Amino acid sequence: VPSSKRNESPMEFFHNAIKIRKVIKNEMLINFGLKVNAYEAAREVLKMNGLYQAYNSDYTTFEIASLRIDIKKTLRTMIAEITCANNTYVTTKEEYVERRLHWDRALNMCEVLLQLLQEITEELPVNANRLMPAVELIVKEKNLIKGVRKADNKILKNLLTKQ
């Protein structure tokens, strides 16, 4: 079957999360596209934001390192929550609640990632278009998770009618 005619995988939410991790890590490896001579541009951004007094030559390097750490933690947490939710097999209402909490936390991590990418575009002289593929994948992930939660609501409905 040609790939264009295939149905979406039931595990698409997980595959998409892995794609997000790959795309964002690739951007981190190249400092979000920030060129070496862009440190002067970073100084200009700091002037515009009123932070120039706190600037030193290592500020941009520090900021990139700090954002990398935050992004890596957020990606790990998001994938961990997705994995926990997916590994929770719902047979009782309590298990449903536990699974729902994991999905909610995964959604929250998607939103945190979006905010971190927004911070990158505001604080560093980075072309926002470089980050658009990651943003689109994160938005897709949010929609996939919401779809799984909607399917879980049907499971809960069946559980409640059996009791």
Short mmCIF file of C-alpha atoms in Angstrom, two decimals:
data_model
loop_
_atom_site.label_atom_id
_atom_site.label_comp_id
_atom_site.label_asym_id
_atom_site.label_seq_id
_atom_site.Cartn_x
_atom_site.Cartn_y
_atom_site.Cartn_z
CA VAL A 1 0.00 0.00 0.00
CA PRO A 2 1.49 3.38 -0.95
CA SER A 3 2.36 5.50 2.06
CA SER A 4 -0.08 8.21 0.97
CA LYS A 5 -2.97 5.73 1.20
CA ARG A 6 -2.05 4.22 4.56
CA ASN A 7 -4.11 4.89 7.64
CA GLU A 8 -2.58 6.70 10.56
CA SER A 9 -0.84 4.36 13.00
CA PRO A 10 -2.60 3.81 16.34
CA MET A 11 0.75 4.75 17.90
CA GLU A 12 1.09 7.94 15.85
CA PHE A 13 1.14 10.03 19.03
CA PHE A 14 4.34 8.23 20.08
CA HIS A 15 5.99 8.34 16.65
CA ASN A 16 5.24 12.05 16.43
CA ALA A 17 6.77 12.68 19.88
CA ILE A 18 9.96 10.98 18.70
CA LYS A 19 9.97 13.19 15.58
CA ILE A 20 9.62 16.27 17.79
CA ARG A 21 12.60 15.17 19.84
CA LYS A 22 14.69 14.58 16.70
CA VAL A 23 13.81 17.91 15.06
CA ILE A 24 14.41 19.97 18.20
CA LYS A 25 17.67 18.17 19.06
CA ASN A 26 18.94 18.83 15.53
CA GLU A 27 18.21 22.54 16.03
CA MET A 28 19.94 22.49 19.41
CA LEU A 29 23.03 20.91 17.86
CA ILE A 30 23.43 23.89 15.57
CA ASN A 31 22.58 26.46 18.28
CA PHE A 32 19.13 27.08 16.76
CA GLY A 33 20.81 28.42 13.62
CA LEU A 34 22.61 31.14 15.54
CA LYS A 35 25.79 32.15 13.74
CA VAL A 36 28.99 32.97 15.59
CA ASN A 37 28.80 36.59 14.45
CA ALA A 38 25.24 36.77 15.75
CA TYR A 39 26.50 37.51 19.26
CA GLU A 40 26.48 41.17 18.29
CA ALA A 41 22.87 40.75 17.20
CA ALA A 42 22.15 39.15 20.59
CA ARG A 43 23.58 42.26 22.23
CA GLU A 44 21.13 44.36 20.18
CA VAL A 45 18.21 42.17 21.29
CA LEU A 46 19.31 42.67 24.89
CA LYS A 47 19.41 46.43 24.38
CA MET A 48 15.85 46.34 23.03
CA ASN A 49 14.71 44.30 26.02
CA GLY A 50 16.45 46.62 28.48
CA LEU A 51 18.83 43.91 29.65
CA TYR A 52 22.02 45.30 28.12
CA GLN A 53 23.53 46.23 31.49
CA ALA A 54 23.53 42.56 32.50
CA TYR A 55 25.21 41.53 29.26
CA ASN A 56 28.61 39.95 29.24
CA SER A 57 30.40 38.12 26.45
CA ASP A 58 29.15 34.74 27.68
CA TYR A 59 25.47 35.67 27.97
CA THR A 60 24.37 34.16 24.66
CA THR A 61 26.37 30.99 25.30
CA PHE A 62 24.84 30.75 28.76
CA GLU A 63 21.32 31.35 27.42
CA ILE A 64 21.67 28.66 24.75
CA ALA A 65 23.02 26.16 27.28
CA SER A 66 20.20 26.97 29.70
CA LEU A 67 17.53 26.59 27.02
CA ARG A 68 19.05 23.30 25.88
CA ILE A 69 18.80 21.89 29.41
CA ASP A 70 15.19 23.05 29.79
CA ILE A 71 14.18 21.68 26.40
CA LYS A 72 15.84 18.30 27.00
CA LYS A 73 14.10 17.93 30.37
CA THR A 74 10.76 18.88 28.86
CA LEU A 75 11.17 16.45 25.95
CA ARG A 76 12.09 13.63 28.32
CA THR A 77 9.13 14.37 30.57
CA MET A 78 6.73 14.57 27.62
CA ILE A 79 7.84 11.22 26.20
CA ALA A 80 7.84 9.63 29.66
CA GLU A 81 4.26 10.80 30.28
CA ILE A 82 3.15 9.52 26.88
CA THR A 83 4.79 6.17 27.59
CA CYS A 84 3.20 5.92 31.05
CA ALA A 85 -0.23 6.80 29.68
CA ASN A 86 0.10 4.30 26.85
CA ASN A 87 1.26 1.54 29.24
CA THR A 88 -1.70 2.05 31.57
CA TYR A 89 -4.33 -0.47 30.55
CA VAL A 90 -7.73 0.77 31.67
CA THR A 91 -9.95 -1.77 33.42
CA THR A 92 -11.16 0.38 36.33
CA LYS A 93 -12.13 3.99 36.83
CA GLU A 94 -8.99 4.57 38.92
CA GLU A 95 -6.80 3.36 36.06
CA TYR A 96 -8.70 5.67 33.73
CA VAL A 97 -7.99 8.62 36.03
CA GLU A 98 -4.30 7.70 36.22
CA ARG A 99 -4.05 7.40 32.44
CA ARG A 100 -5.89 10.70 31.97
CA LEU A 101 -3.44 12.46 34.31
CA HIS A 102 -0.51 11.20 32.24
CA TRP A 103 -2.15 12.45 29.04
CA ASP A 104 -2.81 15.82 30.69
CA ARG A 105 0.82 16.09 31.78
CA ALA A 106 1.98 15.21 28.25
CA LEU A 107 -0.26 17.98 26.88
CA ASN A 108 1.20 20.38 29.43
CA MET A 109 4.72 19.47 28.30
CA CYS A 110 3.72 20.23 24.70
CA GLU A 111 2.63 23.68 25.80
CA VAL A 112 5.87 24.17 27.77
CA LEU A 113 7.85 23.25 24.64
CA LEU A 114 5.94 25.83 22.63
CA GLN A 115 6.74 28.44 25.28
CA LEU A 116 10.44 27.52 25.25
CA LEU A 117 10.56 27.87 21.48
CA GLN A 118 8.84 31.24 21.80
CA GLU A 119 11.47 32.26 24.35
CA ILE A 120 14.21 31.31 21.88
CA THR A 121 12.77 33.57 19.19
CA GLU A 122 12.35 36.45 21.65
CA GLU A 123 15.73 36.29 23.40
CA LEU A 124 18.05 35.14 20.64
CA PRO A 125 18.44 36.54 17.12
CA VAL A 126 17.06 33.36 15.59
CA ASN A 127 14.93 33.13 12.48
CA ALA A 128 11.54 31.96 13.77
CA ASN A 129 10.92 30.09 10.51
CA ARG A 130 13.66 27.61 11.47
CA LEU A 131 11.53 26.48 14.40
CA MET A 132 8.23 26.21 12.51
CA PRO A 133 8.60 22.48 11.68
CA ALA A 134 8.98 21.77 15.40
CA VAL A 135 6.02 24.00 16.27
CA GLU A 136 3.84 22.23 13.69
CA LEU A 137 4.82 18.83 15.07
CA ILE A 138 4.03 19.95 18.63
CA VAL A 139 0.60 21.23 17.58
CA LYS A 140 0.00 17.90 15.79
CA GLU A 141 1.06 16.06 18.96
CA LYS A 142 -1.41 18.04 21.04
CA ASN A 143 -4.20 17.09 18.63
CA LEU A 144 -3.17 13.42 18.61
CA ILE A 145 -3.18 13.30 22.42
CA LYS A 146 -6.58 14.97 22.52
CA GLY A 147 -7.83 12.32 20.09
CA VAL A 148 -6.57 9.51 22.32
CA ARG A 149 -8.21 11.13 25.35
CA LYS A 150 -11.47 11.30 23.41
CA ALA A 151 -11.20 7.56 22.70
CA ASP A 152 -10.47 6.99 26.39
CA ASN A 153 -13.73 8.75 27.24
CA LYS A 154 -15.56 5.99 25.36
CA ILE A 155 -13.71 3.39 27.44
CA LEU A 156 -14.79 5.18 30.62
CA LYS A 157 -18.38 5.28 29.41
CA ASN A 158 -18.27 1.49 28.85
CA LEU A 159 -16.74 0.96 32.28
CA LEU A 160 -19.46 3.00 33.97
CA THR A 161 -22.26 1.15 32.17
CA LYS A 162 -20.83 -2.23 33.25
CA GLN A 163 -20.88 -1.24 36.92
#
